[in-house]
Coordinates of C-alpha atoms in Angstrom, one line a residue:
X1 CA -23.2 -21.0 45.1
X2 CA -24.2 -22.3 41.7
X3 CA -26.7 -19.0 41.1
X4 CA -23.6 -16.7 42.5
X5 CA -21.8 -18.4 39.6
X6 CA -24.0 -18.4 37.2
X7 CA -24.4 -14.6 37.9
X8 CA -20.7 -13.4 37.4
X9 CA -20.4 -15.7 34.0
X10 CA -19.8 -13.0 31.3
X11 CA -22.5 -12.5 29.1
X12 CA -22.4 -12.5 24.6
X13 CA -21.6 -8.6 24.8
X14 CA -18.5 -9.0 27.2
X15 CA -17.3 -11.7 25.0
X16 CA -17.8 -9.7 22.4
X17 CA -16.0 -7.1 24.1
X18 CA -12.7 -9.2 25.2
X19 CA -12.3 -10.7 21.7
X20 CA -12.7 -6.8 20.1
X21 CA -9.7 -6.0 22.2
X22 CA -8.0 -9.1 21.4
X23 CA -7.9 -8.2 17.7
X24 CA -7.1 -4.9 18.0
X25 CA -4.0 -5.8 20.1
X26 CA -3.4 -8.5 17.4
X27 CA -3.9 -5.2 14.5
X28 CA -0.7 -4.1 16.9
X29 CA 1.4 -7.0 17.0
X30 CA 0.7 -7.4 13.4
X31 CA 2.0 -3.8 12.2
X32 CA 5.2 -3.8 14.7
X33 CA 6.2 -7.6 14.5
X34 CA 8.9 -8.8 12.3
X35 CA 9.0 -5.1 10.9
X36 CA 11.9 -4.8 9.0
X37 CA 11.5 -8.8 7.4
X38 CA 10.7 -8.0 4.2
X39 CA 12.5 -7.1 1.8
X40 CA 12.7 -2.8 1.4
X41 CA 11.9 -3.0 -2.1
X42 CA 12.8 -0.3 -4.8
X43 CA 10.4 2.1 -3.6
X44 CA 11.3 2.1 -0.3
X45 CA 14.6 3.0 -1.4
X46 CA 13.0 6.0 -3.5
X47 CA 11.5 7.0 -0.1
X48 CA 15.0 6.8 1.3
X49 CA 16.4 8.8 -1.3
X50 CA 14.0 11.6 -1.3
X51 CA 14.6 12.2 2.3
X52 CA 18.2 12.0 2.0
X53 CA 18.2 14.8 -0.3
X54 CA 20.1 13.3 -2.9
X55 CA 19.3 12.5 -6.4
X56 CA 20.0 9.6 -9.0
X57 CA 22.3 12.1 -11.0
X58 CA 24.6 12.8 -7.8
X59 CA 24.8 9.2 -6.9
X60 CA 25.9 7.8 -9.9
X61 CA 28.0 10.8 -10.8
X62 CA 29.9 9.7 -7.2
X63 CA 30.3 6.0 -7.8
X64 CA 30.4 5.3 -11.6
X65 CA 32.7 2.6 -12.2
X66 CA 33.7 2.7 -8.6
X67 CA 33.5 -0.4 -6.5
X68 CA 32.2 0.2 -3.2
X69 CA 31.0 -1.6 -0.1
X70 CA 27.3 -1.9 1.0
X71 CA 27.9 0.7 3.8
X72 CA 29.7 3.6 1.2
X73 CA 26.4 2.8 -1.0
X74 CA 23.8 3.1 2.0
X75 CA 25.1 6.8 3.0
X76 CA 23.3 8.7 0.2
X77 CA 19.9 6.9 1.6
X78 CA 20.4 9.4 4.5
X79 CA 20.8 13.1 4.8
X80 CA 24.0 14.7 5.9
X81 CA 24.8 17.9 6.7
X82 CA 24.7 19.4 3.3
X83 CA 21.2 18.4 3.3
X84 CA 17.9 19.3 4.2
X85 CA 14.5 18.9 4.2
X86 CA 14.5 21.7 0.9
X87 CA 16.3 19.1 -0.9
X88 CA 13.7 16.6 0.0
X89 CA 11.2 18.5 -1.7
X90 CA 13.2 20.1 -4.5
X91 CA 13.9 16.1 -5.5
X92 CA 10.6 15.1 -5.4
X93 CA 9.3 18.0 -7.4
X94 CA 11.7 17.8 -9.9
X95 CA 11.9 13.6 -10.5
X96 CA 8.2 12.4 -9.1
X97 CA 5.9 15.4 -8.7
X98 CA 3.2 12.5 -8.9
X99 CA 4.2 11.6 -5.1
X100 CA 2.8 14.4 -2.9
X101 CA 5.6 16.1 -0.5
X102 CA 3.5 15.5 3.1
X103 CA 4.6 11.6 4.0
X104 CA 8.2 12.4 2.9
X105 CA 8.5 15.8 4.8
X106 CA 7.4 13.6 7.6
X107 CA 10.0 11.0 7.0
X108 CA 12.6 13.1 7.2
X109 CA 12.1 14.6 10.4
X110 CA 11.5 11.0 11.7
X111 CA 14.7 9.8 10.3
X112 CA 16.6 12.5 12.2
X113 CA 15.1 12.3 15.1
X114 CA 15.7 8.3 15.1
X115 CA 17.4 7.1 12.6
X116 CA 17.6 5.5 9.3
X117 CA 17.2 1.9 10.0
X118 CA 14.5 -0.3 7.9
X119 CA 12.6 -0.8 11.3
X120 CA 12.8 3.3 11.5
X121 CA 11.7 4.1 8.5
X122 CA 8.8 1.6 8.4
X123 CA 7.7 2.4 11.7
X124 CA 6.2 5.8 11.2
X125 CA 4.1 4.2 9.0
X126 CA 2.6 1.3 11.1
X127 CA 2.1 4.3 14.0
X128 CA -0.2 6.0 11.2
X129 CA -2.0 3.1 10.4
X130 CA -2.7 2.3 14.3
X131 CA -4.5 5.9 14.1
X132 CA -6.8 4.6 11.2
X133 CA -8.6 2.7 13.9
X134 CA -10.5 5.5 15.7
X135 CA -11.1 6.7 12.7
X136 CA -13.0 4.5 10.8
X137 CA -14.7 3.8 14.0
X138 CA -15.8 7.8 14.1
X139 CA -16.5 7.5 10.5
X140 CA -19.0 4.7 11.4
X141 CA -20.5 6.5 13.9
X142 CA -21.0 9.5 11.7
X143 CA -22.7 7.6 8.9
X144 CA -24.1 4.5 11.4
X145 CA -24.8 6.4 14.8
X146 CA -23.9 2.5 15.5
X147 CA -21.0 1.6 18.3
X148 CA -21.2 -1.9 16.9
X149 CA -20.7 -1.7 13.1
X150 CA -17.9 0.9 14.8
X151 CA -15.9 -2.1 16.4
X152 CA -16.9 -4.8 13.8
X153 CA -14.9 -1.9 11.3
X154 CA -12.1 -1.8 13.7
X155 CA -11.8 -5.3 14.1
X156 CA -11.7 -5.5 10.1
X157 CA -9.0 -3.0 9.3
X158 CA -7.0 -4.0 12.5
X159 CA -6.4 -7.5 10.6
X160 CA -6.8 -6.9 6.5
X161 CA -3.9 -8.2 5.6
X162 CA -3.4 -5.8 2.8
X163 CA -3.9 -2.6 5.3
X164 CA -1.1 -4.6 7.6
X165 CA 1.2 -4.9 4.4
X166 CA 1.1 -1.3 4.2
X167 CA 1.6 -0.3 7.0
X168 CA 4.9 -1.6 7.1
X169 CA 5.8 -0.2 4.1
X170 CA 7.9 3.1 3.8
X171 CA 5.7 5.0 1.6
X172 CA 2.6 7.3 1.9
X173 CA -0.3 4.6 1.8
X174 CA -1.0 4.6 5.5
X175 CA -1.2 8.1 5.3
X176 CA -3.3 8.5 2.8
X177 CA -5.8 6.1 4.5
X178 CA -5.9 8.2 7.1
X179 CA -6.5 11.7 5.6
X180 CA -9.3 9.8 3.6
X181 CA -10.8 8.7 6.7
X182 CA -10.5 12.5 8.1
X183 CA -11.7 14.4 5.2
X184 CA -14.8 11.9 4.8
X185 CA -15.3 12.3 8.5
X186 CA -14.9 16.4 8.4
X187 CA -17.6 16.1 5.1
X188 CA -20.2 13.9 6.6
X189 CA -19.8 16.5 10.1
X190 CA -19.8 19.5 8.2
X191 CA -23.3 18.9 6.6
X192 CA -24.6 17.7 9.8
X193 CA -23.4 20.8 11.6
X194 CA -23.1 22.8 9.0
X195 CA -21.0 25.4 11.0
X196 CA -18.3 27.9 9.5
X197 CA -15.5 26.2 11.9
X198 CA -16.4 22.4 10.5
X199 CA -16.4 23.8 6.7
X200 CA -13.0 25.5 7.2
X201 CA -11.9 21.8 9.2
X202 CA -13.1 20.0 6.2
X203 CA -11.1 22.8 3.7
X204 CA -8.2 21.8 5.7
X205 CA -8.5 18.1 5.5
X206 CA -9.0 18.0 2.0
X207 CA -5.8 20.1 1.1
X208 CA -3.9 17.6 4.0
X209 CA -5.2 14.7 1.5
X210 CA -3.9 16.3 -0.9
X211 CA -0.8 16.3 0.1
X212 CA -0.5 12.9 1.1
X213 CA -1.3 11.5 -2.4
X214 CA -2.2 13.2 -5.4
X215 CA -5.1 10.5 -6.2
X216 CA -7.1 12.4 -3.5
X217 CA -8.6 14.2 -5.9
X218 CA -11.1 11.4 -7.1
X219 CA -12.0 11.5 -3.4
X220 CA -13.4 14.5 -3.1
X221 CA -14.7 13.9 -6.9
X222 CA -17.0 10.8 -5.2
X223 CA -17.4 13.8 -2.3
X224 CA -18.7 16.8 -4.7
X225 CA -21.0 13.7 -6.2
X226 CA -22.4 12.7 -2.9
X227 CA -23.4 16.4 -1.8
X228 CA -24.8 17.5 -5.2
X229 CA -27.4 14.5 -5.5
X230 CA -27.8 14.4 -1.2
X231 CA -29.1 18.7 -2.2
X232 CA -31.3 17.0 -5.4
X233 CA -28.2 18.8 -8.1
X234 CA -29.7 22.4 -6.5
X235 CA -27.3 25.0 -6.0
X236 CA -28.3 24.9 -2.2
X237 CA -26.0 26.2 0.9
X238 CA -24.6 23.1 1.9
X239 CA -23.8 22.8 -2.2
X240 CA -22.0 26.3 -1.8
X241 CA -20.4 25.7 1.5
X242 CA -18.9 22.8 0.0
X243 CA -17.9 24.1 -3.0
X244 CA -16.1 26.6 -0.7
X245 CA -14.3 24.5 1.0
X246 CA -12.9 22.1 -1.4
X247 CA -11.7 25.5 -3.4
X248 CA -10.0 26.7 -0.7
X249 CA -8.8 23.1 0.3
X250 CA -7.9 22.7 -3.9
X251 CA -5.9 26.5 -3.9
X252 CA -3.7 25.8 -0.3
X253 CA -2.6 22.8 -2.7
X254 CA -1.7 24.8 -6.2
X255 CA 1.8 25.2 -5.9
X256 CA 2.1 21.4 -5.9
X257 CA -0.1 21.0 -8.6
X258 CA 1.6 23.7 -10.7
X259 CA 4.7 21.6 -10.5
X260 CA 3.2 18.3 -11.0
X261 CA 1.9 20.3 -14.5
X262 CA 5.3 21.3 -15.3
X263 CA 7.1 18.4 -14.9
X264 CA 5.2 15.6 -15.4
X265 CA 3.8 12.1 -13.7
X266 CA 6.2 9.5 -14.7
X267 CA 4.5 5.7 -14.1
X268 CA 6.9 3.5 -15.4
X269 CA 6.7 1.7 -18.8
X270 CA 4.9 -1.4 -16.8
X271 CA 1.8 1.1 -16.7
X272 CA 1.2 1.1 -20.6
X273 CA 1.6 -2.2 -21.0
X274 CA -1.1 -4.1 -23.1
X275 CA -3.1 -6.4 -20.7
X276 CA -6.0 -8.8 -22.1
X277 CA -9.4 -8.3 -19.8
X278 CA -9.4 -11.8 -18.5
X279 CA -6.2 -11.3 -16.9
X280 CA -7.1 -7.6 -15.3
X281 CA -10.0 -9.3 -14.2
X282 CA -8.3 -12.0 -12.5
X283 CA -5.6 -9.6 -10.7
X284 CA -8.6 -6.9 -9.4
X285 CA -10.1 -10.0 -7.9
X286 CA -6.5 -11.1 -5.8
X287 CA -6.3 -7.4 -4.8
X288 CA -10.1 -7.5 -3.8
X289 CA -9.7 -10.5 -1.8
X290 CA -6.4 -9.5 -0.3
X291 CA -8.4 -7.0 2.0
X292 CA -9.7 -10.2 3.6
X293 CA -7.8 -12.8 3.2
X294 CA -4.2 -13.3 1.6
X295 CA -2.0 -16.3 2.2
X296 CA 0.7 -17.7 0.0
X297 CA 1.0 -21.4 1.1
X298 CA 2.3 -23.4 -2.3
X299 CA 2.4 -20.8 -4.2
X300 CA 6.6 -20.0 -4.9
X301 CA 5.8 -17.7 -7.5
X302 CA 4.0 -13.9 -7.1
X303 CA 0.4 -14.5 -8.1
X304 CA 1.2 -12.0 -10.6
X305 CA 3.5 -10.0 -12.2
X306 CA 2.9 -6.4 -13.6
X307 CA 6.5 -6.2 -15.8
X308 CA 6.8 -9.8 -17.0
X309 CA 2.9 -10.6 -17.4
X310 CA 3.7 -14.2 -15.8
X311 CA 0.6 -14.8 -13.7
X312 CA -0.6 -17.7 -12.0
X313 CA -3.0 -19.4 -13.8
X314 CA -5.9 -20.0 -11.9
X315 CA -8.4 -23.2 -12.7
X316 CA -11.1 -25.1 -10.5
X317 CA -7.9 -26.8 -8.6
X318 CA -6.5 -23.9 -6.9
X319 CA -8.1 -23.6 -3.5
X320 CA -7.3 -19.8 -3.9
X321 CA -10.2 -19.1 -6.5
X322 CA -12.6 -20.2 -4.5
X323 CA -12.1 -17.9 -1.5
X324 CA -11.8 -15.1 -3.7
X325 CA -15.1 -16.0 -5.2
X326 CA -16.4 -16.5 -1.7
X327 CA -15.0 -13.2 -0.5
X328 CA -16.6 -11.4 -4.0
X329 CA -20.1 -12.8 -3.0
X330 CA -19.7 -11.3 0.6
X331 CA -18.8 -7.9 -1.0
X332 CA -21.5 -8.1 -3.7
X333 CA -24.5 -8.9 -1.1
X334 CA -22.8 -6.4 1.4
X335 CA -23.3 -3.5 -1.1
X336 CA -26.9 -5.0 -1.9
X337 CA -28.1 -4.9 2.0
X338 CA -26.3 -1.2 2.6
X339 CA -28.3 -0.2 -0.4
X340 CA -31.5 -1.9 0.6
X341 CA -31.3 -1.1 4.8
X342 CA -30.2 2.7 5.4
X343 CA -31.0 6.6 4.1
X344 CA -29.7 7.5 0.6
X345 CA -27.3 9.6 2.9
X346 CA -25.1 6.2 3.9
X347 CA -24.9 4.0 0.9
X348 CA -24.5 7.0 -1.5
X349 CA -21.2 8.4 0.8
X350 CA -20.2 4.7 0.4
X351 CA -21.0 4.0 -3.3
X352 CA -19.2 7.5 -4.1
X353 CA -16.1 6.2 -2.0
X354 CA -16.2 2.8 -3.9
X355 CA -17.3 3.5 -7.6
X356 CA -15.4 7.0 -8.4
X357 CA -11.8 5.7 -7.4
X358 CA -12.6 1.8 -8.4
X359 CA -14.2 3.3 -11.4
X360 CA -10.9 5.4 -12.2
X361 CA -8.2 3.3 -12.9
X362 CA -10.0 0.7 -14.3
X363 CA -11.5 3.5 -16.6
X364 CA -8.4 4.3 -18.1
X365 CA -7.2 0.8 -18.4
X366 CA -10.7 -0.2 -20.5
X367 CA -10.3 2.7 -22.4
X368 CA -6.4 3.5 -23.2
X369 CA -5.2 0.2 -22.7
X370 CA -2.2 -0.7 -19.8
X371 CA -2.3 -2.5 -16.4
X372 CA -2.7 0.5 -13.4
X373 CA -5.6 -0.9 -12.2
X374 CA -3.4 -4.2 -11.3
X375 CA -1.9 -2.0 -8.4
X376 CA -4.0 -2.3 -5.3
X377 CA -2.6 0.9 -3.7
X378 CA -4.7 2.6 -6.1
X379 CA -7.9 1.5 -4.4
X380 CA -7.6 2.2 -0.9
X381 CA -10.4 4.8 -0.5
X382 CA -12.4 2.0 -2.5
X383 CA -11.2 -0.6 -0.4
X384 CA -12.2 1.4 2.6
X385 CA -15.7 1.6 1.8
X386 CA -15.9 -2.3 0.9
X387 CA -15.0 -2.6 4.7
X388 CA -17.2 -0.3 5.9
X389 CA -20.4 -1.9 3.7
X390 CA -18.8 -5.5 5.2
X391 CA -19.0 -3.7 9.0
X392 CA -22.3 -2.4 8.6
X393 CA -24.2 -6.4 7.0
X394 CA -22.0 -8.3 9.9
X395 CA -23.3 -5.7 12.7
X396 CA -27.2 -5.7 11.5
X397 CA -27.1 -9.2 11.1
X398 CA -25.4 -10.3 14.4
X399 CA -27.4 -7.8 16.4
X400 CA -30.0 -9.6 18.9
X401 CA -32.2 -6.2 18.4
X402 CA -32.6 -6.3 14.5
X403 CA -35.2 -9.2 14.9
X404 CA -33.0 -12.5 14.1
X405 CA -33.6 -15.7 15.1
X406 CA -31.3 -17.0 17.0
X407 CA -30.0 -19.8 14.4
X408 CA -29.6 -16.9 12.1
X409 CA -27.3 -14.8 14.5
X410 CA -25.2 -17.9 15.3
X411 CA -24.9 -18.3 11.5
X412 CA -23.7 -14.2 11.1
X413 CA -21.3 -14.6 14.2
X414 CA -19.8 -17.6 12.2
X415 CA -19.4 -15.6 9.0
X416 CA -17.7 -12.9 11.2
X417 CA -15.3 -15.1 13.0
X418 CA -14.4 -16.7 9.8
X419 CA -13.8 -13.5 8.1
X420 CA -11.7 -12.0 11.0
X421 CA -10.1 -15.4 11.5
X422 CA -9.3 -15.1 7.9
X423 CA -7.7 -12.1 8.2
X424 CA -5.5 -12.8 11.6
X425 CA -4.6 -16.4 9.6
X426 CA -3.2 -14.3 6.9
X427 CA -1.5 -11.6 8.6
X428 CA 0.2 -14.3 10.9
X429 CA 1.7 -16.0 7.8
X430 CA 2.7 -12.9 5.8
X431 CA 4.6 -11.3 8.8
X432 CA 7.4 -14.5 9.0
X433 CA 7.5 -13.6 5.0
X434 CA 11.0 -12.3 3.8
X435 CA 9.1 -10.9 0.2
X436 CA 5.1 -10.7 -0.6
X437 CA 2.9 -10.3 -3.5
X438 CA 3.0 -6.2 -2.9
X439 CA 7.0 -6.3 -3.0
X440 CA 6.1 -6.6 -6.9
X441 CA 9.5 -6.1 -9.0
X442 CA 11.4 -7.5 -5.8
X443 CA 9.8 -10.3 -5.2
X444 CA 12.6 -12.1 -5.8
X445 CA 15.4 -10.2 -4.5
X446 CA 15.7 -12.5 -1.4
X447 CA 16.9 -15.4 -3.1
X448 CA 18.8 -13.4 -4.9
X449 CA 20.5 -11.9 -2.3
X450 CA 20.9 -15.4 -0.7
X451 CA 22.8 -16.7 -4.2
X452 CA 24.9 -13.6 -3.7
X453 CA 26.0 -14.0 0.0
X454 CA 27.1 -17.9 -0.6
X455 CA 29.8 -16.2 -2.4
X456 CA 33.3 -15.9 -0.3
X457 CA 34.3 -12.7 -2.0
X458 CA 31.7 -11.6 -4.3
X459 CA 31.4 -8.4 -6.7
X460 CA 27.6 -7.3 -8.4
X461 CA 27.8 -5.3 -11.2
X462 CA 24.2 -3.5 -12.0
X463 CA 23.7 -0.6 -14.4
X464 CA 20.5 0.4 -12.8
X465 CA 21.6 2.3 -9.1
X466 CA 18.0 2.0 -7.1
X467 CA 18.3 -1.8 -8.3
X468 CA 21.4 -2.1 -6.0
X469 CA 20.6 0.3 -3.2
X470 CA 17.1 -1.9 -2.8
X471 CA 20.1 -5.2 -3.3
X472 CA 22.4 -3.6 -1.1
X473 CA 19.9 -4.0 1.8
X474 CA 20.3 -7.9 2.0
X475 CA 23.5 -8.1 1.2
X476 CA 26.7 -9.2 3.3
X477 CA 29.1 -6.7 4.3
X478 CA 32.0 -8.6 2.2
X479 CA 29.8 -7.9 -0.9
X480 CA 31.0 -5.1 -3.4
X481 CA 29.5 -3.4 -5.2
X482 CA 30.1 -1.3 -8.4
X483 CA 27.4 0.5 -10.9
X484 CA 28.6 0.6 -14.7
X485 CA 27.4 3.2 -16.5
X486 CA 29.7 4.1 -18.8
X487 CA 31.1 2.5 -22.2
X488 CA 34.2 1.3 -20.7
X489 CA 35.0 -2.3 -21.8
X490 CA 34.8 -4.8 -19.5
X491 CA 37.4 -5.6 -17.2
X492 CA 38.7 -9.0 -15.7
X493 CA 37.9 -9.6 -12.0
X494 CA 40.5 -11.7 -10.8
X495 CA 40.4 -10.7 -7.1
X496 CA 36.6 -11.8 -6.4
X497 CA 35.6 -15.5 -6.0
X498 CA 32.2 -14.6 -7.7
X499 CA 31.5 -11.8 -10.2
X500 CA 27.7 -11.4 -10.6
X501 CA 25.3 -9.1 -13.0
X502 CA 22.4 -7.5 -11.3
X503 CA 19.5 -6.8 -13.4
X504 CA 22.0 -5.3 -16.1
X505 CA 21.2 -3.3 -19.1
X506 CA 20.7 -5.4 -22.4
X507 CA 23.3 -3.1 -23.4
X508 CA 25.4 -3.7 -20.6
X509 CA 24.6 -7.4 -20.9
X510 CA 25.5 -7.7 -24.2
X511 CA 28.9 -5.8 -24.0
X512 CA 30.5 -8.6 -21.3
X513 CA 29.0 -11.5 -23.4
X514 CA 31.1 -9.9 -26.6
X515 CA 33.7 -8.5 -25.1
X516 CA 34.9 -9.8 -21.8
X517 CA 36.4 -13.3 -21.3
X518 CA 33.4 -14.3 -19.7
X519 CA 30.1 -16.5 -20.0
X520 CA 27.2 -14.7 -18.8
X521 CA 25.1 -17.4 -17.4
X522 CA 21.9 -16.8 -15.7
X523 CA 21.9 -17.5 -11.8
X524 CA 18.2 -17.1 -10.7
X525 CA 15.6 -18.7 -12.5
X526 CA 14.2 -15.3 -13.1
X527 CA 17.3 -14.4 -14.9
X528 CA 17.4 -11.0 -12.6
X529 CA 20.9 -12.4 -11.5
X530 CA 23.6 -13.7 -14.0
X531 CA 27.1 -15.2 -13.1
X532 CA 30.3 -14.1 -14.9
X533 CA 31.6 -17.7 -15.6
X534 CA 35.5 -18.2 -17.2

């Protein structure tokens, strides 16, 4: 009896098994739990806006100097039936050609089919990001030929806390992982092949990448590199079949482009802003880390802040420095043994896929001065091959084939556990969050709204309009709402309990402390929210 059970006891690689599908049913949970918690910040409400059709201009030209209730301010987040998907494009083309038109084309449909709740809207993404899995697991396979490093990517990206963050955010980042994982997959299986059907697949995908975000194009920049030195910089046929395809992919995407030349790309003014090194430094080392392993506990304040430059000043104290100095090491001697262990073919797809859009943004911050590269969105191909560099040392080193002792494999599986624990630790904590560190500009708007909703019969004044619709979100039904934009003088509310300023203009700020009968006394320590005091 003892042999019979000693038989059926499950061995390493059906452990190994069970706890691969426990974290990809925790990557799951993660994405769909508690999906409409955090706050829908102001560029979620851009997303709203875009595929409602309606512009800035038309909403304010509607409610000027009207006061309103949150629900008369939420209808021009969704379309009615003056609008349609045309709209959606024409607004984006016109106001932020920089976004590509795929995700929001896609988001409209969704919101008509079901609706135009936060948990609607924020769902289409998470769905996408569940379809990143088999992806960078065919990806792995295709640079790999290895199952294992396959799942051990998997089980990464199912619990990065950053890739979880955005997924359950209404904008096109989830996408755009995704048609980064395709069109590296379609290149790497074109050149293997190197049919006419998988060159005219990869054409597709890089025009479908593309449109999900116009940064694409430093992928297939890190691409172009890869298969010029792969051919030894000769003008070969694979060199000509890919140059092909990517003009065909680049042409099916010019009438985008032509408008995004016309127009413009319009950042923000937190973009040019003056940043000293030490302090980028610092920031691209939170983002880095945040792939791995992002909590928050006693820390009340964002980590850092692109628009007010108040970051958290890290010394040998903070327990925070040294995991993102632990997770930097990991990432360093990941890139080292990739580089050392397999063909030029695999850490030169990877390097290109890391360097060219790390290398980018931090480019143009070295060398004309701002803070872009402070936005970790911006390095999701980057961040993608980190993983898969991370994937690949974890498999060879846990792998009872690759000659190991065992001390040394029970060492690997404990850096593995530790890392995915680290991850599922994180994600757990972030998803009871009502605001994160990626919420940026609104990472305060919470409390704010809570200050707000206290009130018995309160009225917010705001002069910026996509300021209150992200507000209006959090807010109480009782709460009015009215958007001053003109040079009316201001009035005196007698029939509210609580008259509040939301994130007014200086101008606008300035006129009630001259010329109303009112105090204009700051209440949020942020001094977002002020009080109208008699």
């Amino acid at each position: 009896m003892g042999n019979h059970l000693k038989l059926n006891r499950p061995t390493s690689g059906q452990w190994s098994k069970y706890l691969i599908l426990i974290i990809l049913l925790l990557g799951i949970v993660f994405r769909l739990v508690n999906i409409d918690k955090k706050v829908y910040w102001i560029d979620e409400a851009y997303t709203s806006l875009r595929i409602s059709g309606y512009t800035k201009a038309e909403i304010i030209q509607e409610i000027d100097g009207r006061q309103i209730n949150v629900k008369d301010l939420q209808q021009y987040q969704r379309p009615n039936n003056n609008k349609d998907v045309g709209d959606t494009i024409q607004g984006l083309a016109l106001y932020e050609p920089q976004h590509s038109p795929l995700y929001f084309v896609m988001a409209h449909f969704w919101a008509k089919l079901f609706g135009y709740s936060v948990t609607v809207m924020r769902s289409l993404p998470a769905l996408i990001s569940l379809l990143t899995l088999p992806c960078i697991y065919w990806l792995c396979l295709e640079l790999f030929e290895s199952p294992l490093t396959g799942w051990i990517a998997i089980a990464l990206l199912c619990v990065s806390p950053f890739h979880v963050l955005y997924a359950q955010e209404a904008r096109q980042y989830s996408l755009w992982t995704l048609t980064t994982l395709l069109s590296s997959i379609a290149l790497l299986r074109a050149m293997r092949l190197s049919t006419l059907m998988s060159w005219v697949i990869y054409a597709i995908t890089v025009s479908l990448n593309l449109y999900s975000y116009l940064l694409s194009g430093l992928v297939f920049i890190g691409h172009g590199i890869y298969v010029f030195c792969i051919e030894k910089f000769r003008l070969s046929k694979q060199v000509i079949r890919y140059g092909l395809a990517s003009l065909f992919g680049i042409i099916a995407f010019i009438p985008w482009l032509r408008l995004v030349i016309e127009n413009g790309i319009e950042l923000g003014d937190w973009a040019d802003k003056e940043t000293p090194l030490g302090k980028l430094i610092t920031r691209w080392l939170i983002n880095l880390s945040s792939v791995f392993f992002d909590i928050q506990i006693g820390y009340s304040n964002p980590l850092f802040d692109v628009r007010s430059g108040r970051d958290l000043k890290f010394s040998y104290d903070h327990l925070l420095i040294y995991f993102d100095i632990l997770i930097l090491l990991i990432v360093g001697y990941s890139i080292y043994f990739l580089c050392r262990n397999t063909q030029q073919r695999v850490w030169l797809f990877i390097l290109s896929m890391i360097a060219v859009v790390g290398m980018f943004p931090i480019g143009q911050d070295l060398i004309l001065g701002g803070q872009r590269s402070s936005m970790a969105r911006y390095f999701i191909p980057c961040y993608l091959g980190i993983q898969l560099a991370v994937a690949y040392l974890l498999a060879k080193k846990i792998n009872p084939l690759n000659g190991k002792t065992i001390k040394q494999q029970q060492l690997w599986r404990l850096v593995a556990i530790t890392v995915i624990s680290g991850g599922v630790l994180s994600c757990a904590i972030s998803s009871e969050a009502e605001t994160w560190w990626h919420k940026y500009s609104n990472y305060y708007t919470p409390e704010e709204a809570h200050i707000i909703n206290e009130a018995n019969r309160p009225l917010v004044i705001s002069s910026d309009i996509m300021r209150l619709v992200s507000l209006s979100y959090l807010l109480e039904p009782n709460v009015t709402l009215q958007l001053i934009k003109t040079k009316d003088s201001p009035k005196v509310f007698s029939s509210f309990s609580d008259v509040f300023l939301y994130r007014p203009s200086p101008k606008l700020r300035q006129k009630f402390e001259e010329e109303s009968p009112y105090d204009v006394k700051p209440a949020h320590k942020r001094k977002h929210l002020w009080k109208l005091v008699q």
